[in-house]
Amino acid sequence: SSEVVNELNMSSASENLGKLSDKVNNDTFKIQVIGTFSNGKSTVINALLGENVLPAYALPTTAVINEVKYGDKKEAILHFRNPLPENLPESLSRKALSHMQKYNMENIPPLHIEYGEIEDYVVIPIGTDPKEMLLESPYEKVELFWPLPMLKEGVEIIDSPGLNESATRARVTMDYLSKADAILFVLAADRLCSQDEMEFIENNLNAYGFTDPFFVVNRFDLIREQEKERVRKFAELKLAEFSTNKIYFISAQQALDGEMTNKIDLYKQSGMEEFVTKLSDFLTKDKGKIKLSQPSRAFFNIFLPLEVLILFGINIIISLSI
């Protein structure tokens, strides 16, 4: 139990156990979209939504967590950190700053914003001072409600800051892993399976109990036709051992453009349709099983080192007594 762990001064294990308990008892099913910066994570989510909602640029963009949830009405709610970071960006939205000042910059309640205003809050600030880009955001997350059928029954899609972009924002993504139930890992076809990506997949995802993530290779349209089969084989060789799911090769931007211009052929060409079908099928049939199995694997990873530590201590005691 967590009490036993605390007695052994394993506070970290106790904290992780508490997070696992919260996850199992939570009715939602969170799919966290992760990957190194500028691989198109936000564009993949926009393609699922069928509209250009989350900011997506060639530069590192996402600064905070975006939780996309089902709602009959399209709306967004901004949540603030408590306490706020000591240093705040100068480029804060006037609307947000006014709301923060109204509550004396403490215990600030959520703020309803127009979903078309999301960019004002979630984008990495780029001002005249380069240090401002590294500041911690005063916002905890944005909740985005959208009438997307696959999000019914408590499913949430989580857009998180890019890995390997800055320590501050990478920590935001890492901290959220303990809340996620499944992982959608987005890679870029034109810079596939870098050393940093493979180390994260091998070390971090496994440690959190994610043994069957979805891998999506985005920007596949940028690959020359004669090289596409080679890229497919390379991805399969590098990623096959980390998931039983099929690897999907897509162009999220093509899919989004096809949806927004009602060009069905462009959407079909993007490869997005097969992935959406698989994801919807997974959410219909398998999310209940994953909801329980993933925390059990994470539980094992928490307590195996503790068990080894205890056995190691016992062996030392026995050796000293002989």
mmCIF file of N, CA, C and O in Angstrom, residues 50-82:
data_model
loop_
_atom_site.group_PDB
_atom_site.id
_atom_site.type_symbol
_atom_site.label_atom_id
_atom_site.label_comp_id
_atom_site.label_asym_id
_atom_site.label_seq_id
_atom_site.Cartn_x
_atom_site.Cartn_y
_atom_site.Cartn_z
ATOM 1 N N GLY A 50 -11.391 18.376 -38.087
ATOM 2 C CA GLY A 50 -11.914 18.852 -39.365
ATOM 3 C C GLY A 50 -11.863 20.353 -39.523
ATOM 4 O O GLY A 50 -12.499 20.923 -40.403
ATOM 5 N N GLU A 51 -11.083 21.008 -38.678
ATOM 6 C CA GLU A 51 -11.000 22.468 -38.716
ATOM 7 C C GLU A 51 -9.658 22.910 -38.148
ATOM 8 O O GLU A 51 -9.079 22.238 -37.292
ATOM 9 N N ASN A 52 -9.173 24.059 -38.604
ATOM 10 C CA ASN A 52 -7.879 24.571 -38.175
ATOM 11 C C ASN A 52 -8.039 25.288 -36.834
ATOM 12 O O ASN A 52 -8.113 26.509 -36.777
ATOM 13 N N VAL A 53 -8.071 24.523 -35.743
ATOM 14 C CA VAL A 53 -8.376 25.071 -34.420
ATOM 15 C C VAL A 53 -7.117 25.319 -33.597
ATOM 16 O O VAL A 53 -6.882 26.429 -33.124
ATOM 17 N N LEU A 54 -6.307 24.287 -33.395
ATOM 18 C CA LEU A 54 -5.086 24.420 -32.603
ATOM 19 C C LEU A 54 -3.985 25.033 -33.458
ATOM 20 O O LEU A 54 -3.804 24.653 -34.613
ATOM 21 N N PRO A 55 -3.239 25.993 -32.919
ATOM 22 C CA PRO A 55 -2.155 26.616 -33.682
ATOM 23 C C PRO A 55 -1.122 25.579 -34.109
ATOM 24 O O PRO A 55 -0.746 24.702 -33.331
ATOM 25 N N ALA A 56 -0.668 25.686 -35.347
ATOM 26 C CA ALA A 56 0.318 24.738 -35.885
ATOM 27 C C ALA A 56 1.231 25.473 -36.856
ATOM 28 O O ALA A 56 0.772 25.957 -37.889
ATOM 29 N N TYR A 57 2.500 25.546 -36.495
ATOM 30 C CA TYR A 57 3.464 26.260 -37.321
ATOM 31 C C TYR A 57 4.738 25.435 -37.479
ATOM 32 O O TYR A 57 4.927 24.425 -36.797
ATOM 33 N N ALA A 58 5.638 25.909 -38.353
ATOM 34 C CA ALA A 58 6.905 25.207 -38.574
ATOM 35 C C ALA A 58 7.812 25.322 -37.352
ATOM 36 O O ALA A 58 8.627 24.442 -37.093
ATOM 37 N N LEU A 59 7.677 26.426 -36.600
ATOM 38 C CA LEU A 59 8.470 26.607 -35.387
ATOM 39 C C LEU A 59 7.815 25.873 -34.223
ATOM 40 O O LEU A 59 6.624 25.562 -34.268
ATOM 41 N N PRO A 60 8.574 25.610 -33.133
ATOM 42 C CA PRO A 60 7.951 25.067 -31.927
ATOM 43 C C PRO A 60 6.796 25.968 -31.505
ATOM 44 O O PRO A 60 6.965 27.190 -31.415
ATOM 45 N N THR A 61 5.618 25.391 -31.240
ATOM 46 C CA THR A 61 4.416 26.204 -31.088
ATOM 47 C C THR A 61 3.701 26.015 -29.761
ATOM 48 O O THR A 61 3.412 26.977 -29.053
ATOM 49 N N THR A 62 3.371 24.773 -29.412
ATOM 50 C CA THR A 62 2.492 24.517 -28.277
ATOM 51 C C THR A 62 3.220 24.726 -26.951
ATOM 52 O O THR A 62 4.246 24.104 -26.690
ATOM 53 N N ALA A 63 2.653 25.595 -26.085
ATOM 54 C CA ALA A 63 3.281 25.911 -24.808
ATOM 55 C C ALA A 63 2.585 25.260 -23.632
ATOM 56 O O ALA A 63 3.187 25.089 -22.576
ATOM 57 N N VAL A 64 1.310 24.918 -23.785
ATOM 58 C CA VAL A 64 0.540 24.360 -22.668
ATOM 59 C C VAL A 64 -0.256 23.142 -23.141
ATOM 60 O O VAL A 64 -0.371 22.878 -24.339
ATOM 61 N N ILE A 65 -0.808 22.428 -22.187
ATOM 62 C CA ILE A 65 -1.656 21.279 -22.483
ATOM 63 C C ILE A 65 -2.997 21.743 -23.045
ATOM 64 O O ILE A 65 -3.610 22.687 -22.542
ATOM 65 N N ASN A 66 -3.446 21.077 -24.100
ATOM 66 C CA ASN A 66 -4.785 21.299 -24.641
ATOM 67 C C ASN A 66 -5.573 20.003 -24.525
ATOM 68 O O ASN A 66 -5.194 18.987 -25.122
ATOM 69 N N GLU A 67 -6.648 20.000 -23.761
ATOM 70 C CA GLU A 67 -7.499 18.829 -23.594
ATOM 71 C C GLU A 67 -8.725 18.983 -24.483
ATOM 72 O O GLU A 67 -9.577 19.835 -24.240
ATOM 73 N N VAL A 68 -8.802 18.168 -25.524
ATOM 74 C CA VAL A 68 -9.929 18.231 -26.459
ATOM 75 C C VAL A 68 -10.982 17.218 -26.020
ATOM 76 O O VAL A 68 -10.697 16.016 -25.949
ATOM 77 N N LYS A 69 -12.191 17.702 -25.722
ATOM 78 C CA LYS A 69 -13.262 16.875 -25.161
ATOM 79 C C LYS A 69 -14.540 17.045 -25.970
ATOM 80 O O LYS A 69 -14.671 17.980 -26.751
ATOM 81 N N TYR A 70 -15.467 16.117 -25.740
ATOM 82 C CA TYR A 70 -16.738 16.215 -26.470
ATOM 83 C C TYR A 70 -17.610 17.316 -25.877
ATOM 84 O O TYR A 70 -17.716 17.480 -24.658
ATOM 85 N N GLY A 71 -18.250 18.039 -26.777
ATOM 86 C CA GLY A 71 -19.242 19.029 -26.373
ATOM 87 C C GLY A 71 -20.154 19.337 -27.540
ATOM 88 O O GLY A 71 -19.698 19.422 -28.683
ATOM 89 N N ASP A 72 -21.447 19.486 -27.286
ATOM 90 C CA ASP A 72 -22.376 19.845 -28.367
ATOM 91 C C ASP A 72 -22.089 21.239 -28.895
ATOM 92 O O ASP A 72 -22.325 21.543 -30.062
ATOM 93 N N LYS A 73 -21.551 22.083 -28.026
ATOM 94 C CA LYS A 73 -21.230 23.461 -28.387
ATOM 95 C C LYS A 73 -19.718 23.622 -28.429
ATOM 96 O O LYS A 73 -19.006 23.153 -27.540
ATOM 97 N N LYS A 74 -19.212 24.285 -29.454
ATOM 98 C CA LYS A 74 -17.781 24.538 -29.563
ATOM 99 C C LYS A 74 -17.393 25.682 -28.621
ATOM 100 O O LYS A 74 -17.884 26.806 -28.765
ATOM 101 N N GLU A 75 -16.555 25.367 -27.641
ATOM 102 C CA GLU A 75 -16.115 26.392 -26.699
ATOM 103 C C GLU A 75 -14.785 25.999 -26.089
ATOM 104 O O GLU A 75 -14.342 24.855 -26.210
ATOM 105 N N ALA A 76 -14.148 26.956 -25.418
ATOM 106 C CA ALA A 76 -12.856 26.712 -24.792
ATOM 107 C C ALA A 76 -12.820 27.353 -23.414
ATOM 108 O O ALA A 76 -13.396 28.421 -23.193
ATOM 109 N N ILE A 77 -12.132 26.690 -22.483
ATOM 110 C CA ILE A 77 -11.994 27.189 -21.113
ATOM 111 C C ILE A 77 -10.514 27.185 -20.758
ATOM 112 O O ILE A 77 -9.834 26.169 -20.871
ATOM 113 N N LEU A 78 -10.027 28.338 -20.311
ATOM 114 C CA LEU A 78 -8.627 28.519 -19.948
ATOM 115 C C LEU A 78 -8.460 28.332 -18.442
ATOM 116 O O LEU A 78 -9.163 28.947 -17.645
ATOM 117 N N HIS A 79 -7.506 27.475 -18.050
ATOM 118 C CA HIS A 79 -7.213 27.225 -16.637
ATOM 119 C C HIS A 79 -5.851 27.813 -16.284
ATOM 120 O O HIS A 79 -4.907 27.736 -17.075
ATOM 121 N N PHE A 80 -5.751 28.359 -15.080
ATOM 122 C CA PHE A 80 -4.540 29.052 -14.639
ATOM 123 C C PHE A 80 -3.767 28.217 -13.618
ATOM 124 O O PHE A 80 -4.350 27.436 -12.864
ATOM 125 N N ARG A 81 -2.468 28.409 -13.583
ATOM 126 C CA ARG A 81 -1.641 27.733 -12.592
ATOM 127 C C ARG A 81 -1.857 28.362 -11.213
ATOM 128 O O ARG A 81 -2.167 29.546 -11.102
ATOM 129 N N ASN A 82 -1.683 27.545 -10.191
ATOM 130 C CA ASN A 82 -1.777 28.037 -8.825
ATOM 131 C C ASN A 82 -0.696 27.371 -7.981
ATOM 132 O O ASN A 82 -0.765 26.162 -7.751
#
